[in-house]
Amino acid sequence: MYRQGDVLIVPVAEGAVPARAADGPRERRDARGRLVLALGEVTGHAHAVVGPGELVREPGPFGPLLLHLPQGGRVVHEEHAAIALPKGWFRVVRQREYVPGSVRIVAD
């Protein structure tokens, strides 16, 4: 398991990757060529992956992301140390917080 700020990255065994990931919508890379896992609404900083790979959004209000890194990659952020990830599949989960009557994703 890997954590960078409010982003949790959990390895997923190849056999446990949902079949729908093959047809799921792919997230686009940003202008700098990165796969953005979480964008800071206030600072504009981003938790992002550099290197080859795909980011698949799963359905739902908090839509976890599935990250596929065929050659490994690095998670970077302007205010955190980079994290090296091995090749494989990962589930990307944003930290949530309870607000009376609901739940929301933590914002930078």
PDB file of C-alpha atoms in Angstrom:
ATOM      1  CA  MET A   1       0.000   0.000   0.000  1.00  0.00           C
ATOM      2  CA  TYR A   2       1.165   3.496  -0.776  1.00  0.00           C
ATOM      3  CA  ARG A   3      -0.084   6.855   0.478  1.00  0.00           C
ATOM      4  CA  GLN A   4       0.709  10.337  -0.692  1.00  0.00           C
ATOM      5  CA  GLY A   5      -1.288  13.001   1.135  1.00  0.00           C
ATOM      6  CA  ASP A   6      -5.005  12.273   0.729  1.00  0.00           C
ATOM      7  CA  VAL A   7      -4.456   9.605  -1.979  1.00  0.00           C
ATOM      8  CA  LEU A   8      -4.208   5.892  -1.128  1.00  0.00           C
ATOM      9  CA  ILE A   9      -2.818   3.516  -3.783  1.00  0.00           C
ATOM     10  CA  VAL A  10      -3.540  -0.178  -3.201  1.00  0.00           C
ATOM     11  CA  PRO A  11      -2.025  -2.970  -5.340  1.00  0.00           C
ATOM     12  CA  VAL A  12      -4.599  -5.204  -7.054  1.00  0.00           C
ATOM     13  CA  ALA A  13      -3.759  -8.748  -8.145  1.00  0.00           C
ATOM     14  CA  GLU A  14      -4.139  -9.286 -11.906  1.00  0.00           C
ATOM     15  CA  GLY A  15      -6.945 -11.818 -11.339  1.00  0.00           C
ATOM     16  CA  ALA A  16      -8.873  -9.398  -9.108  1.00  0.00           C
ATOM     17  CA  VAL A  17      -9.052  -6.584 -11.681  1.00  0.00           C
ATOM     18  CA  PRO A  18     -12.749  -6.165 -12.587  1.00  0.00           C
ATOM     19  CA  ALA A  19     -13.595  -7.251 -16.150  1.00  0.00           C
ATOM     20  CA  ARG A  20     -15.266  -3.871 -16.698  1.00  0.00           C
ATOM     21  CA  ALA A  21     -11.827  -2.213 -16.479  1.00  0.00           C
ATOM     22  CA  ALA A  22     -11.120  -3.316 -20.060  1.00  0.00           C
ATOM     23  CA  ASP A  23     -14.022  -1.182 -21.344  1.00  0.00           C
ATOM     24  CA  GLY A  24     -14.086   1.539 -18.683  1.00  0.00           C
ATOM     25  CA  PRO A  25     -13.587   5.196 -19.540  1.00  0.00           C
ATOM     26  CA  ARG A  26      -9.931   6.237 -19.615  1.00  0.00           C
ATOM     27  CA  GLU A  27      -8.840   9.462 -17.959  1.00  0.00           C
ATOM     28  CA  ARG A  28      -6.919  11.835 -20.206  1.00  0.00           C
ATOM     29  CA  ARG A  29      -3.415  13.003 -19.445  1.00  0.00           C
ATOM     30  CA  ASP A  30      -2.986  16.629 -18.461  1.00  0.00           C
ATOM     31  CA  ALA A  31      -1.067  19.226 -20.492  1.00  0.00           C
ATOM     32  CA  ARG A  32       2.178  18.006 -18.876  1.00  0.00           C
ATOM     33  CA  GLY A  33       1.536  14.376 -19.932  1.00  0.00           C
ATOM     34  CA  ARG A  34       0.685  13.141 -16.422  1.00  0.00           C
ATOM     35  CA  LEU A  35      -2.167  10.928 -15.224  1.00  0.00           C
ATOM     36  CA  VAL A  36      -3.755  13.074 -12.507  1.00  0.00           C
ATOM     37  CA  LEU A  37      -4.995  11.066  -9.501  1.00  0.00           C
ATOM     38  CA  ALA A  38      -6.164  14.114  -7.515  1.00  0.00           C
ATOM     39  CA  LEU A  39      -6.061  17.819  -8.271  1.00  0.00           C
ATOM     40  CA  GLY A  40      -5.752  20.412  -5.509  1.00  0.00           C
ATOM     41  CA  GLU A  41      -8.732  22.731  -5.873  1.00  0.00           C
ATOM     42  CA  VAL A  42      -7.056  25.566  -3.989  1.00  0.00           C
ATOM     43  CA  THR A  43      -3.360  25.200  -4.848  1.00  0.00           C
ATOM     44  CA  GLY A  44      -3.567  23.684  -8.327  1.00  0.00           C
ATOM     45  CA  HIS A  45      -1.007  21.082  -7.238  1.00  0.00           C
ATOM     46  CA  ALA A  46      -1.661  17.518  -8.345  1.00  0.00           C
ATOM     47  CA  HIS A  47      -0.996  13.970  -7.224  1.00  0.00           C
ATOM     48  CA  ALA A  48      -0.046  12.537 -10.614  1.00  0.00           C
ATOM     49  CA  VAL A  49       1.627   9.537 -12.221  1.00  0.00           C
ATOM     50  CA  VAL A  50       4.429   9.972 -14.724  1.00  0.00           C
ATOM     51  CA  GLY A  51       5.315   7.163 -17.061  1.00  0.00           C
ATOM     52  CA  PRO A  52       3.345   4.864 -19.343  1.00  0.00           C
ATOM     53  CA  GLY A  53       0.019   3.593 -18.096  1.00  0.00           C
ATOM     54  CA  GLU A  54      -3.736   4.052 -18.005  1.00  0.00           C
ATOM     55  CA  LEU A  55      -6.179   5.415 -15.477  1.00  0.00           C
ATOM     56  CA  VAL A  56      -9.687   3.892 -15.586  1.00  0.00           C
ATOM     57  CA  ARG A  57     -12.572   5.552 -13.730  1.00  0.00           C
ATOM     58  CA  GLU A  58     -15.057   3.187 -12.099  1.00  0.00           C
ATOM     59  CA  PRO A  59     -18.726   4.189 -11.781  1.00  0.00           C
ATOM     60  CA  GLY A  60     -20.100   5.737  -8.608  1.00  0.00           C
ATOM     61  CA  PRO A  61     -20.159   9.071  -6.814  1.00  0.00           C
ATOM     62  CA  PHE A  62     -16.648   8.586  -5.445  1.00  0.00           C
ATOM     63  CA  GLY A  63     -15.594   6.604  -8.522  1.00  0.00           C
ATOM     64  CA  PRO A  64     -12.439   4.837  -7.435  1.00  0.00           C
ATOM     65  CA  LEU A  65      -9.811   4.777 -10.105  1.00  0.00           C
ATOM     66  CA  LEU A  66      -7.945   1.762 -11.426  1.00  0.00           C
ATOM     67  CA  LEU A  67      -4.370   2.491 -12.416  1.00  0.00           C
ATOM     68  CA  HIS A  68      -2.495   0.163 -14.764  1.00  0.00           C
ATOM     69  CA  LEU A  69       1.275   0.597 -14.952  1.00  0.00           C
ATOM     70  CA  PRO A  70       2.753  -1.913 -17.418  1.00  0.00           C
ATOM     71  CA  GLN A  71       6.312  -0.760 -16.661  1.00  0.00           C
ATOM     72  CA  GLY A  72       5.942   0.831 -13.261  1.00  0.00           C
ATOM     73  CA  GLY A  73       5.849   4.566 -12.643  1.00  0.00           C
ATOM     74  CA  ARG A  74       6.211   7.379 -10.131  1.00  0.00           C
ATOM     75  CA  VAL A  75       3.612   9.343  -8.202  1.00  0.00           C
ATOM     76  CA  VAL A  76       4.659  12.984  -7.969  1.00  0.00           C
ATOM     77  CA  HIS A  77       3.335  16.054  -6.150  1.00  0.00           C
ATOM     78  CA  GLU A  78       4.776  19.517  -5.697  1.00  0.00           C
ATOM     79  CA  GLU A  79       4.759  19.239  -1.880  1.00  0.00           C
ATOM     80  CA  HIS A  80       5.518  15.529  -1.318  1.00  0.00           C
ATOM     81  CA  ALA A  81       8.394  13.181  -2.068  1.00  0.00           C
ATOM     82  CA  ALA A  82       7.898  11.074  -5.212  1.00  0.00           C
ATOM     83  CA  ILE A  83       6.794   7.459  -4.747  1.00  0.00           C
ATOM     84  CA  ALA A  84       8.050   4.700  -7.070  1.00  0.00           C
ATOM     85  CA  LEU A  85       5.394   2.131  -8.006  1.00  0.00           C
ATOM     86  CA  PRO A  86       6.155  -1.305  -9.445  1.00  0.00           C
ATOM     87  CA  LYS A  87       4.415  -2.527 -12.586  1.00  0.00           C
ATOM     88  CA  GLY A  88       0.880  -3.826 -12.137  1.00  0.00           C
ATOM     89  CA  TRP A  89      -2.659  -2.751 -11.275  1.00  0.00           C
ATOM     90  CA  PHE A  90      -3.649  -0.432  -8.424  1.00  0.00           C
ATOM     91  CA  ARG A  91      -6.854   0.956  -6.939  1.00  0.00           C
ATOM     92  CA  VAL A  92      -6.637   4.680  -6.230  1.00  0.00           C
ATOM     93  CA  VAL A  93      -8.796   5.859  -3.336  1.00  0.00           C
ATOM     94  CA  ARG A  94      -9.293   9.463  -2.275  1.00  0.00           C
ATOM     95  CA  GLN A  95      -9.543  10.083   1.462  1.00  0.00           C
ATOM     96  CA  ARG A  96     -13.083  10.945   2.545  1.00  0.00           C
ATOM     97  CA  GLU A  97     -14.360  12.797   5.543  1.00  0.00           C
ATOM     98  CA  TYR A  98     -17.668  12.686   7.339  1.00  0.00           C
ATOM     99  CA  VAL A  99     -19.754  15.828   7.252  1.00  0.00           C
ATOM    100  CA  PRO A 100     -23.003  15.604   9.248  1.00  0.00           C
ATOM    101  CA  GLY A 101     -25.513  13.998   6.920  1.00  0.00           C
ATOM    102  CA  SER A 102     -23.040  13.078   4.148  1.00  0.00           C
ATOM    103  CA  VAL A 103     -19.529  12.118   3.159  1.00  0.00           C
ATOM    104  CA  ARG A 104     -17.208  14.157   0.956  1.00  0.00           C
ATOM    105  CA  ILE A 105     -13.801  13.773  -0.623  1.00  0.00           C
ATOM    106  CA  VAL A 106     -11.029  15.632   1.188  1.00  0.00           C
ATOM    107  CA  ALA A 107      -9.891  18.697  -0.754  1.00  0.00           C
ATOM    108  CA  ASP A 108      -6.415  20.245  -0.759  1.00  0.00           C
TER     109      ASP A 108
END
